Amino acid sequence: MGRLAGHADFVRPLPNFFFPKALAVVAAMVAFGTGAQAQQAKGSAEHIKTVTSAVDEAAIRANAATSKDWPTIGLDYAETRFSKLDQINTNNVKKLGLVWSYNLDSSRGVEATPLVVDGIMYVTGPWSVVHAIDARTGKKLWTFDPAPPREGGYEGCCDVVNRGVALYKGKVFVGAFDGRLIALDATTGQKVWEKDTVIDHSHSYTITGAPRVAKGKVIIGNGGAEYGVRGYVTAYDAETGNQAWRWFTVPGDPSKPYEDESMAAAAKTWDPAGKYWVNGGGGTPWDTITYDPDLSTVYIGTGNGAPWNRNVRSPAGGDNLYLASIVALDADTGNYKWHYQETPGDSWDYTSTQPMILADIAIDGTPRKVILHAPKNGFFFVIDRTNGKFISAKNFVDVNWATGYDANGRPIEVPEARSPDKPFDTIPGPYGAHNWHPMSFNPMTGLVYLPAQNVPLNLTGDPKWTHNGNKPGDPMGNMGWNLGFAVNATPPKSLPFGRLIAWDPAKQKEVWRQEYVSPWNGGTLTTAGNLVFQGTADGRFIAYNATTGEKLWESPTGTGVVAAASTYLIDGKQYVSVAVGWGGVYGLMLRATELNSPGTVYTFAVDGKAELPTFTKYQTEGLLAGVKYNPADVGPGTLLYTSNCAFCHGVPGVDKGGNIRNLGYVSKETIENLKDVLFNGPFKSQGMPDFTGKLKDEDVPKLIAFIQGVADSIRPKPASGSETKK
């Protein structure tokens, strides 16, 4: 089994030239500790200012030696999510109890990992709302709502989520859903500066990822590839907000000068006959950004193509750089260093935006500086992070689009996967074998703890696709989606699943697994106490033995868990916190629990005695019945529903509904008055679009016919007699 050969954040002998930096690290540790705080009341404004102002690069690196605090989204710059704390361990984890819970006052997806510095916690909820919490008491210090327009929720493919904040030199940095990057005073929550990161407001750009800070620069990427945008990542000066650099992930209009040599090189891998620049090309780096201070390198994972279907995006083929790639950039300048493309010519929404981990491990007895990565496409990659060279790839779930990777690091594709016009049940589906849910790496076991899944979806290429064509039946086409595929009514043959996999990256093999009742389970945290913590879609927070996979403890959470936990010390005692709130693209329309409690932060410790909050049961009205409709409208209504409603509300009566109600289980009065809901309706403040100008009055009866018609079609038939005619 592979072991760390000397992780970058571990203590090791230092050369003489390093001692000035070492002194700075010691000073930062003092600031993180008690010396500067001795006369300050914990949780006071003075205390918060002192401890948050001390968070800089030296302090984050120093904290990695102890894991006393959780100062950055992945705990350390390597984003291992491995805590060296061991007060909570396999012997006493069964004694964990709740210390406090905090209501995020939200009903949509919660995807953030709480940051904690000396008992001061920062976490985000839906709509990019920032919460500062006194982790000693669970009481609110302040909240900040960037107030993105709520009726614009449809401009993000995958729920109005936010994956957390960055903390640096007394400022909290958050990306707002509508594309702004905002710096807040960590003590007061007051806005210090704000920058609009969006280059073109005629396109649906969003931010859902957590910023990272490297070399005094706040780095953020955008989402929106489904809507037809051009991806890029931008760095801003942490003090002033001035733009420091920007790097595009795909080339632009070839009739115009390319921004740099990397874009000119990329353009050679695209077919201009597809006019890819009209639809943007995609490649949005919407999540993972990782920084190696020793190499002064920022690594980003890039997104899918826009549209998904390469046959219409780039008809002559081509790798379409830099889609679905890991790209290394110079942290000072943003200049391209190297790339490794995990899915050349992506055609299946196989993003590489999933969290990556930097580690030093032994490969065949030789120490290597590597990136560990498990993107959507179902293969676990080990890549040399100094030069981007491929080391190995092995599928961690069943896949059918490729049989493996060759010695040069290229996939051996199955031809049927790229059929221009035949249905194909791609495994894994577009939800990915692993999505944004963070994995963790424990150097003591040598294992990565990986949330894995399959969500089946059957697609057929659409050779007649045009940018923003919005033909009736285009999946979410009236909401701005551009896929180049039709979603088939034929049920996929593959089966859905969710599991936790303990994976040995050196040997590229599974060591143990836990099976779950549903896909879309939470991210993982691992500790020196030989533990793995993970929340589940069916509403549990669980601790496992990191070596064997034995379940040791669990607590109910009142709703599904998708985020990853953090752990830290307060006044010498270890705590574990997890932010809970069901959602994300899968959680919009599906769920695995009958509980629907609000977003909540739970904090646990050994011998915690607090009571869990009261849980809320998911409310439905029963299967919709009695709405009058014309059966001839069901067919046209099907196409309208697919283009406007399907990926939020699911199939009426068939899907269960997630954090958005399934329309087969709402009241009869709601559907009978659907016009009042669609046009300038009552749910705009919850993220529903105003369909004024998007739909016509004559479309409403057709949608009603589809909704009630599908509900009727699945209703159990009476033993005798006939159904009521409409």
XYZ file of C-alpha atoms in Angstrom:
726
model
C 0.000 0.000 0.000
C 1.327 3.447 -0.927
C 2.455 5.818 1.811
C 3.389 9.481 1.833
C 6.986 10.036 0.889
C 7.062 13.496 2.452
C 3.931 15.601 2.005
C 4.567 19.275 1.227
C 2.803 20.361 4.396
C 4.662 17.953 6.704
C 7.581 19.108 8.860
C 10.973 18.338 7.325
C 14.555 19.739 7.444
C 14.863 23.219 5.961
C 17.755 24.693 3.962
C 19.514 27.757 5.373
C 17.839 30.206 2.986
C 14.468 29.173 4.384
C 15.035 30.353 7.959
C 13.646 33.894 7.443
C 10.429 32.326 6.173
C 10.499 29.876 9.088
C 10.625 32.805 11.517
C 7.565 34.265 9.801
C 5.793 30.961 10.220
C 6.620 30.921 13.939
C 5.277 34.462 14.260
C 2.093 33.444 12.518
C 1.693 30.481 14.863
C 1.982 32.821 17.806
C -0.700 35.059 16.310
C -2.884 31.994 15.738
C -2.264 30.947 19.329
C -2.784 32.753 22.587
C -0.011 35.343 22.707
C -1.846 38.126 20.834
C -5.188 37.165 22.324
C -4.390 36.821 26.007
C -6.237 39.989 27.006
C -9.130 39.601 24.564
C -12.506 37.984 25.264
C -12.990 35.069 22.880
C -15.582 36.030 20.297
C -15.196 39.761 20.882
C -14.596 42.109 17.967
C -10.974 42.550 19.054
C -10.448 38.806 19.222
C -12.029 38.202 15.805
C -9.919 40.917 14.218
C -6.735 39.529 15.737
C -7.219 35.916 14.720
C -8.566 36.577 11.236
C -5.944 39.207 10.429
C -3.292 36.594 11.175
C -4.514 34.271 8.408
C -2.042 34.484 5.551
C -0.005 32.032 3.517
C 2.561 31.446 6.260
C -0.144 30.856 8.859
C -2.047 28.403 6.655
C 1.133 26.439 6.049
C 1.974 26.484 9.743
C -1.513 25.298 10.670
C -1.068 22.285 8.367
C 1.458 20.904 10.870
C -1.153 20.778 13.660
C -4.625 21.083 12.032
C -5.635 23.168 15.063
C -7.841 25.359 12.865
C -9.566 24.939 9.495
C -8.483 28.174 7.763
C -9.049 27.306 4.094
C -11.645 25.307 2.227
C -9.681 22.044 1.980
C -7.935 22.529 5.374
C -4.478 22.897 3.801
C -3.151 24.105 0.460
C -2.945 20.494 -0.729
C -6.703 20.224 -0.005
C -6.223 16.817 1.610
C -9.074 17.330 4.109
C -6.912 15.221 6.446
C -6.839 16.541 10.003
C -3.967 15.586 12.290
C -6.306 15.883 15.270
C -6.914 12.582 17.064
C -8.789 13.450 20.262
C -11.840 11.980 18.533
C -10.832 8.506 17.443
C -12.041 4.977 16.876
C -12.142 4.346 20.623
C -14.384 7.239 21.657
C -16.238 8.333 18.513
C -19.307 6.436 19.734
C -19.556 9.068 22.506
C -19.982 11.953 20.039
C -22.963 14.139 20.813
C -24.406 17.391 19.566
C -22.958 20.545 21.129
C -25.028 23.073 19.173
C -26.985 23.544 15.963
C -27.405 26.711 13.924
C -30.338 27.369 11.600
C -29.199 28.682 8.203
C -32.797 29.716 7.492
C -32.664 28.120 4.043
C -34.481 25.516 1.966
C -32.059 24.975 -0.930
C -28.753 23.127 -1.249
C -25.951 23.689 1.286
C -22.543 22.703 -0.121
C -20.023 24.664 1.960
C -17.361 23.378 4.349
C -17.180 25.587 7.482
C -13.939 27.525 7.982
C -12.919 27.942 11.632
C -10.121 29.980 13.201
C -9.886 29.948 17.020
C -13.608 29.342 17.369
C -14.765 31.841 14.729
C -16.682 30.062 11.968
C -17.541 31.221 8.450
C -19.924 29.213 6.273
C -22.225 29.944 3.350
C -25.783 28.892 2.611
C -27.887 29.079 -0.558
C -27.864 32.321 -2.548
C -24.263 32.921 -1.360
C -25.372 34.156 2.067
C -22.397 34.270 4.469
C -22.834 33.350 8.133
C -20.261 34.219 10.818
C -20.825 32.057 13.901
C -19.242 31.897 17.341
C -18.321 28.211 17.337
C -17.963 28.240 21.111
C -21.660 28.923 21.513
C -23.313 28.373 18.128
C -24.582 31.955 18.158
C -24.695 34.249 15.141
C -22.061 36.955 14.919
C -23.276 38.435 11.633
C -24.723 37.488 8.246
C -24.211 39.002 4.824
C -26.608 38.526 1.919
C -25.136 39.656 -1.432
C -28.746 39.676 -2.704
C -28.423 38.147 -6.159
C -31.769 38.512 -7.964
C -33.830 35.587 -6.715
C -35.853 35.309 -9.932
C -32.541 34.583 -11.700
C -32.132 31.213 -10.017
C -32.745 29.473 -13.347
C -29.512 30.988 -14.687
C -27.567 28.330 -12.777
C -27.897 24.732 -13.903
C -27.450 23.134 -10.536
C -29.248 24.894 -7.689
C -28.508 28.255 -6.046
C -25.639 26.797 -4.038
C -22.330 28.114 -2.756
C -19.343 26.005 -1.678
C -17.813 28.380 0.825
C -15.536 31.310 1.457
C -11.844 32.164 1.597
C -10.300 33.884 4.623
C -7.178 36.036 4.311
C -5.717 38.927 6.316
C -8.936 39.912 8.031
C -11.184 39.582 4.995
C -13.769 36.994 3.996
C -14.125 36.481 0.239
C -17.302 35.094 -1.295
C -18.477 34.594 -4.861
C -22.097 35.674 -5.339
C -24.427 33.544 -7.449
C -24.814 36.356 -10.011
C -21.072 36.534 -10.668
C -19.756 39.143 -8.231
C -16.681 38.576 -6.065
C -17.054 40.320 -2.717
C -14.580 41.061 0.087
C -16.056 41.428 3.572
C -14.554 42.616 6.825
C -14.193 39.386 8.803
C -15.032 41.143 12.066
C -18.140 43.069 11.056
C -19.378 41.527 7.799
C -19.269 44.934 6.129
C -18.421 45.036 2.427
C -14.857 46.163 1.706
C -14.901 45.831 -2.077
C -16.905 44.164 -4.841
C -16.000 43.198 -8.396
C -18.219 42.002 -11.226
C -16.392 39.004 -12.691
C -18.790 38.503 -15.617
C -17.401 39.420 -19.038
C -20.722 39.261 -20.895
C -24.059 39.749 -19.173
C -25.960 38.535 -22.216
C -24.892 35.049 -21.118
C -25.797 33.183 -17.915
C -22.580 33.220 -15.921
C -22.727 32.295 -12.226
C -20.392 31.622 -9.302
C -21.018 28.669 -7.008
C -17.454 27.682 -6.062
C -15.299 28.817 -3.165
C -12.555 31.345 -3.917
C -8.933 30.502 -3.120
C -6.168 32.919 -2.189
C -2.645 32.444 -3.567
C 0.212 34.948 -3.564
C -2.120 37.611 -2.177
C -4.579 37.102 -5.031
C -8.182 35.901 -4.786
C -8.830 33.380 -7.545
C -12.301 32.478 -8.770
C -13.857 30.702 -11.741
C -17.365 30.862 -13.160
C -20.069 28.419 -14.172
C -22.476 28.439 -17.100
C -21.273 26.015 -19.790
C -24.781 24.568 -20.255
C -25.937 28.060 -21.210
C -23.294 28.687 -23.845
C -20.452 30.673 -22.279
C -16.698 30.863 -22.617
C -14.853 29.700 -19.512
C -12.149 31.625 -17.666
C -10.517 31.986 -14.279
C -9.604 35.365 -12.768
C -7.289 36.552 -9.997
C -7.923 39.764 -8.046
C -5.666 41.593 -5.619
C -6.890 40.621 -2.137
C -6.367 44.106 -0.746
C -7.768 46.300 -3.508
C -9.891 44.012 -5.694
C -7.977 45.080 -8.804
C -7.731 42.393 -11.462
C -4.292 40.780 -11.473
C -4.703 38.270 -14.292
C -7.237 36.229 -16.249
C -6.827 33.011 -18.205
C -9.441 31.670 -20.619
C -10.010 27.936 -20.723
C -11.011 27.691 -24.400
C -10.170 29.794 -27.468
C -12.362 32.629 -28.672
C -13.379 33.913 -32.096
C -10.543 32.951 -34.502
C -11.131 36.144 -36.493
C -9.749 38.077 -33.520
C -6.271 37.952 -31.954
C -5.817 35.205 -29.388
C -5.072 36.304 -25.830
C -1.878 34.240 -25.601
C -0.001 31.312 -27.097
C -1.996 28.798 -25.087
C -5.184 29.977 -26.812
C -3.596 29.839 -30.252
C -2.488 26.269 -29.555
C -5.945 25.311 -28.294
C -7.657 26.708 -31.397
C -5.904 24.086 -33.524
C -7.903 21.390 -31.701
C -11.339 22.850 -32.564
C -13.210 22.720 -35.872
C -14.201 26.279 -36.830
C -17.012 24.869 -38.980
C -18.966 24.443 -35.758
C -18.532 28.144 -34.892
C -17.809 27.065 -31.330
C -17.163 30.634 -30.207
C -20.815 31.583 -30.854
C -21.874 29.164 -28.129
C -18.827 30.016 -26.037
C -17.165 26.621 -26.076
C -17.663 26.014 -22.347
C -14.799 24.796 -20.183
C -15.978 26.778 -17.164
C -13.763 26.173 -14.069
C -16.662 26.265 -11.629
C -15.160 24.470 -8.651
C -11.680 23.113 -7.978
C -8.757 25.536 -7.698
C -5.686 24.231 -5.862
C -2.435 25.994 -4.983
C 1.051 24.570 -4.479
C 3.135 27.295 -2.785
C 6.364 25.319 -3.215
C 5.914 25.269 -6.998
C 4.164 28.675 -7.168
C 1.509 26.968 -9.244
C -2.272 27.132 -9.323
C -4.107 24.103 -10.691
C -7.616 24.446 -12.072
C -10.040 21.815 -13.265
C -11.986 22.803 -16.366
C -15.554 22.015 -17.334
C -17.569 20.448 -20.112
C -18.052 21.560 -23.676
C -20.765 23.966 -24.783
C -22.824 22.408 -26.190
C -22.198 18.997 -24.666
C -22.299 17.193 -28.013
C -18.945 17.443 -29.795
C -20.504 16.282 -33.058
C -22.237 19.642 -33.386
C -19.746 21.724 -31.387
C -16.717 20.656 -33.425
C -17.990 18.526 -36.339
C -14.579 17.397 -37.569
C -13.625 16.184 -34.096
C -10.557 17.307 -32.194
C -9.537 17.293 -28.539
C -11.100 20.728 -27.952
C -8.527 22.069 -25.503
C -8.750 22.887 -22.694
C -12.069 21.205 -21.930
C -12.180 18.538 -19.192
C -8.562 19.153 -18.223
C -6.292 19.906 -15.314
C -4.366 23.061 -16.175
C -1.339 24.453 -14.316
C -0.963 28.244 -14.196
C 1.765 30.470 -12.789
C 0.400 31.824 -9.507
C 1.978 35.256 -10.045
C 1.044 35.883 -13.664
C -1.666 33.393 -14.587
C 0.454 32.228 -17.508
C -0.146 28.717 -18.807
C 2.404 26.102 -17.686
C 0.987 22.737 -18.765
C -2.199 20.736 -19.038
C -3.424 17.181 -18.932
C -6.732 16.492 -20.659
C -8.669 13.748 -18.896
C -11.503 13.533 -21.448
C -10.343 14.639 -24.919
C -13.176 16.000 -27.034
C -15.639 15.755 -24.142
C -19.134 14.898 -25.360
C -20.803 13.666 -22.152
C -20.572 16.554 -19.644
C -17.500 14.875 -18.158
C -16.115 17.862 -16.327
C -12.745 17.836 -14.578
C -13.897 20.446 -12.079
C -14.102 17.927 -9.239
C -11.841 18.606 -6.210
C -8.223 17.547 -6.621
C -5.687 16.645 -3.930
C -1.943 17.333 -3.972
C 0.140 14.587 -2.376
C 3.659 13.188 -2.283
C 3.364 9.409 -2.590
C 5.580 6.517 -3.580
C 4.814 5.080 -7.012
C 6.645 1.800 -7.642
C 9.008 2.711 -4.819
C 9.819 6.178 -6.162
C 8.601 9.374 -4.426
C 6.437 11.445 -6.754
C 4.724 14.818 -6.401
C 1.273 14.063 -7.742
C -2.267 15.247 -8.233
C -4.974 12.793 -7.196
C -8.170 13.325 -9.148
C -11.484 11.541 -9.676
C -13.480 13.523 -12.256
C -16.931 12.776 -13.628
C -15.732 10.313 -16.265
C -15.290 7.447 -13.779
C -11.476 7.091 -13.821
C -9.151 7.855 -10.906
C -6.076 9.739 -12.151
C -2.592 10.073 -10.713
C -0.676 12.854 -12.494
C 2.773 14.336 -11.900
C 2.041 17.861 -10.668
C 5.455 19.220 -11.612
C 4.948 18.686 -15.337
C 1.468 17.256 -15.985
C 2.735 13.866 -17.104
C 0.285 10.985 -16.919
C 1.157 8.298 -14.367
C -1.943 6.107 -14.190
C -5.726 5.936 -14.497
C -8.132 3.241 -13.356
C -11.914 3.219 -13.356
C -13.368 3.378 -9.831
C -16.907 2.563 -11.038
C -18.161 0.636 -14.038
C -17.812 2.657 -17.246
C -18.934 1.976 -20.815
C -17.608 4.945 -22.804
C -13.970 3.758 -22.683
C -12.158 0.518 -21.862
C -9.199 2.192 -20.190
C -6.285 4.566 -20.816
C -3.209 3.805 -22.888
C 0.395 4.407 -21.856
C 0.226 7.947 -23.243
C -2.703 8.840 -21.044
C -5.384 8.802 -23.733
C -8.701 7.008 -23.282
C -9.436 3.932 -25.368
C -12.938 4.931 -26.433
C -15.920 2.792 -27.349
C -17.102 4.064 -30.772
C -20.798 3.788 -29.899
C -20.342 6.443 -27.230
C -19.983 9.101 -29.949
C -22.849 7.996 -32.181
C -24.360 11.079 -33.869
C -27.930 9.798 -33.842
C -28.337 6.586 -31.819
C -29.417 6.541 -28.149
C -26.633 5.772 -25.710
C -26.890 5.148 -21.982
C -23.515 6.599 -21.035
C -22.040 5.164 -17.842
C -21.395 7.171 -15.813
C -24.121 9.624 -16.775
C -23.723 13.412 -16.931
C -24.160 13.694 -13.157
C -20.776 11.989 -12.977
C -19.230 9.016 -11.202
C -17.977 11.677 -8.794
C -19.279 15.206 -8.785
C -18.241 18.263 -6.729
C -18.537 16.453 -3.357
C -15.014 16.667 -1.869
C -12.888 13.579 -1.353
C -10.147 13.328 1.293
C -6.717 11.674 1.564
C -5.323 10.108 4.741
C -1.512 9.689 4.602
C -1.650 7.273 7.549
C -3.776 4.750 5.653
C -2.619 5.809 2.200
C -6.252 5.900 1.086
C -8.527 8.407 -0.647
C -12.146 8.473 0.559
C -14.282 9.089 -2.487
C -18.045 9.695 -2.830
C -18.976 7.692 -5.938
C -22.257 7.256 -7.787
C -24.201 6.642 -10.968
C -27.277 8.569 -12.101
C -28.497 7.044 -15.393
C -29.535 9.258 -18.299
C -30.228 8.154 -21.863
C -29.249 10.681 -24.558
C -29.431 10.935 -28.340
C -27.408 13.380 -30.394
C -29.313 16.198 -32.064
C -27.704 16.862 -35.475
C -30.129 19.761 -36.064
C -29.071 21.653 -32.946
C -28.442 25.389 -33.300
C -27.264 27.866 -30.696
C -30.231 29.086 -28.633
C -32.496 27.307 -31.126
C -34.877 26.219 -28.354
C -36.781 23.722 -30.448
C -39.767 22.291 -28.566
C -38.381 19.424 -26.519
C -34.819 20.759 -26.200
C -33.859 19.956 -22.592
C -34.398 23.217 -20.659
C -33.925 25.053 -23.953
C -36.276 27.879 -22.991
C -34.144 28.433 -19.885
C -31.046 28.957 -22.026
C -29.574 25.454 -22.015
C -27.655 24.337 -25.105
C -26.849 20.608 -24.948
C -26.990 19.358 -28.535
C -28.727 16.260 -27.174
C -32.263 15.026 -26.692
C -33.117 13.337 -23.403
C -34.844 10.076 -24.270
C -38.073 8.819 -22.790
C -36.568 5.318 -22.986
C -35.523 4.325 -19.454
C -31.757 3.865 -19.070
C -30.603 0.288 -18.543
C -27.942 1.127 -15.974
C -28.927 1.322 -12.327
C -28.491 4.253 -9.959
C -26.276 3.857 -6.918
C -24.328 5.803 -4.332
C -21.318 4.561 -2.404
C -18.281 5.552 -0.391
C -15.066 4.059 -1.758
C -11.725 3.821 0.022
C -9.235 3.923 -2.858
C -5.509 3.194 -2.850
C -4.041 5.702 -5.358
C -0.614 4.050 -5.474
C -2.002 0.617 -6.341
C -5.051 2.042 -8.152
C -7.523 -0.283 -6.479
C -10.498 -0.237 -4.156
C -9.810 -1.287 -0.551
C -13.307 -1.085 0.924
C -16.699 0.413 0.188
C -20.001 1.350 1.784
C -23.181 1.160 -0.290
C -25.941 3.762 0.093
C -29.619 3.865 -0.846
C -29.170 6.782 -3.246
C -26.645 8.777 -5.247
C -25.553 12.265 -4.181
C -23.980 11.608 -0.791
C -21.800 14.159 0.973
C -18.111 14.967 0.819
C -15.622 13.338 3.194
C -13.322 14.305 6.061
C -10.583 12.013 7.387
C -8.516 12.341 10.565
C -5.501 11.027 12.456
C -8.020 9.402 14.776
C -8.356 6.794 11.978
C -11.798 8.107 11.094
C -13.749 9.070 7.992
C -16.803 11.321 8.340
C -19.479 11.561 5.651
C -23.079 12.700 5.438
C -25.602 10.816 3.334
C -28.510 11.506 1.013
C -30.854 9.719 3.391
C -30.162 12.148 6.223
C -27.338 10.720 8.351
C -23.891 11.914 9.443
C -21.626 8.866 9.854
C -18.152 8.049 11.186
C -16.271 5.054 9.782
C -13.030 3.319 10.673
C -10.668 4.689 8.021
C -8.740 1.424 7.745
C -11.550 -1.107 7.644
C -14.688 0.844 6.688
C -16.567 -0.319 9.786
C -19.370 2.061 10.749
C -18.707 3.352 14.259
C -21.261 6.126 14.850
C -24.053 8.055 13.192
C -26.480 10.891 13.885
C -29.668 11.881 12.055
C -29.535 15.259 10.319
C -33.134 16.007 9.366
C -32.473 16.126 5.626
C -29.939 14.864 3.093
C -26.281 15.888 3.454
C -24.182 16.902 0.454
C -21.389 19.049 1.948
C -18.181 17.893 3.658
C -17.402 18.393 7.341
C -14.516 20.179 9.039
C -12.829 19.571 12.408
C -10.823 21.868 14.673
C -9.796 22.649 18.231
C -11.428 25.219 20.498
C -9.605 25.826 23.762
C -7.903 22.468 23.424
C -10.994 20.368 22.617
C -11.787 18.808 19.231
C -15.084 19.503 17.466
C -16.594 18.345 14.162
C -19.005 20.558 12.203
C -21.057 19.840 9.106
C -23.395 22.150 7.193
C -26.527 20.296 6.085
C -29.082 21.164 3.406
C -30.350 18.911 0.619
C -29.812 20.173 -2.913
C -27.583 20.486 -5.922
C -28.624 19.467 -9.422
C -29.708 15.967 -8.368
C -31.328 17.236 -5.178
C -33.555 19.711 -7.004
C -35.971 17.017 -8.097
C -35.049 13.824 -6.222
C -34.508 12.873 -2.593
C -33.843 9.842 -0.392
C -35.514 10.967 2.830
C -38.977 12.016 3.886
C -37.511 14.817 6.008
C -37.172 18.358 4.715
C -35.662 20.343 7.581
C -34.057 23.739 6.930
C -30.351 24.173 6.275
C -28.483 23.641 9.540
C -24.915 23.594 10.877
C -24.394 20.757 13.366
C -21.402 20.738 15.712
C -20.422 17.587 17.605
C -17.910 16.716 20.326
C -17.279 13.840 22.715
C -19.926 13.906 25.464
C -22.000 16.585 23.718
C -25.423 16.747 25.372
C -27.504 19.167 23.251
C -30.767 17.967 21.744
C -31.211 17.760 18.005
C -33.609 20.354 16.552
C -37.114 19.294 15.635
C -37.147 17.771 12.156
C -39.687 18.745 9.482
C -41.484 16.099 7.447
C -41.618 16.518 3.678
C -45.103 17.683 2.762
C -46.983 16.509 -0.317
C -50.590 16.837 -1.348
C -50.950 13.275 -2.658
C -50.918 12.379 -6.339
C -52.546 15.159 -8.351
C -56.129 14.426 -9.417
C -59.174 16.133 -10.892
C -57.646 18.886 -13.035
C -59.537 19.059 -16.335
C -57.515 18.962 -19.548
C -57.683 18.118 -23.229
C -55.834 14.836 -23.916
C -54.758 16.220 -27.297
C -52.621 18.777 -25.407
C -50.487 16.164 -23.653
C -48.057 15.724 -26.565
C -47.336 19.433 -27.105
C -47.272 19.860 -23.317
C -44.556 17.210 -23.070
C -42.265 19.240 -25.314
C -42.992 22.470 -23.418
C -42.386 20.794 -20.075
C -39.044 19.368 -21.260
C -37.920 22.805 -22.450
C -38.979 24.689 -19.335
C -39.509 22.549 -16.242
C -38.039 19.052 -16.329
C -34.617 19.508 -14.698
C -36.088 21.404 -11.742
C -39.415 19.695 -11.061
C -38.690 16.237 -12.480
C -41.373 14.037 -14.049
C -44.785 14.696 -12.465
C -45.758 11.945 -10.054
C -42.817 9.752 -11.133
C -39.978 11.557 -9.369
C -40.401 12.347 -5.671
C -39.341 15.966 -5.713
C -36.275 17.347 -3.978
C -35.864 20.836 -2.590
C -38.189 21.887 -5.424
C -41.671 20.381 -5.369
C -42.665 17.723 -7.879
C -45.727 19.047 -9.692
C -47.460 15.705 -9.491
C -47.720 16.196 -5.730
C -48.993 19.758 -5.386
C -52.574 20.852 -4.836
C -55.221 20.702 -7.533
C -55.742 24.468 -7.101
C -52.071 25.169 -7.858
C -52.220 23.438 -11.241
C -55.644 24.829 -12.106
C -54.204 28.308 -11.537
C -50.852 27.577 -13.157
C -50.976 30.793 -15.171
C -50.788 32.813 -11.954
C -47.701 30.854 -10.929
C -45.883 31.135 -14.252
C -46.346 34.821 -15.017
C -44.927 37.185 -12.402
C -45.879 34.538 -9.871
C -45.536 34.106 -6.126
C -42.411 31.909 -6.193
C -39.981 34.350 -7.820
C -38.406 35.075 -4.447
C -37.592 31.363 -4.138
C -35.763 31.214 -7.466
C -38.523 30.433 -9.942
C -38.248 32.421 -13.176
C -40.949 34.743 -14.413
C -42.107 33.115 -17.646
C -43.504 36.368 -19.027
C -42.105 36.560 -22.554
C -40.865 32.972 -22.350
C -44.265 31.273 -22.527
C -47.591 32.281 -24.030
C -51.065 32.080 -22.535
C -51.953 29.279 -24.942
C -49.001 27.218 -23.625
C -50.463 26.978 -20.126
C -53.285 24.476 -20.890
C -50.742 22.264 -22.649
C -48.482 22.208 -19.604
C -51.481 21.465 -17.391
C -52.444 18.594 -19.698
C -48.988 17.069 -19.435
C -48.788 17.409 -15.653
C -52.226 15.936 -14.946
C -51.959 13.467 -17.815
C -48.742 11.934 -16.517
C -50.175 11.758 -13.002
C -53.228 9.963 -14.372
C -51.086 7.560 -16.384
C -49.258 6.285 -13.307
C -52.264 6.193 -11.001
C -53.158 2.666 -9.879
C -56.112 1.464 -11.905
C -59.392 0.768 -10.105
C -60.360 -2.880 -9.747
C -63.531 -2.342 -11.744
C -65.416 0.393 -13.554
C -63.942 3.058 -15.769
C -61.967 6.226 -15.249
C -63.653 9.593 -15.208
C -63.522 11.189 -18.633
C -62.130 14.666 -18.857
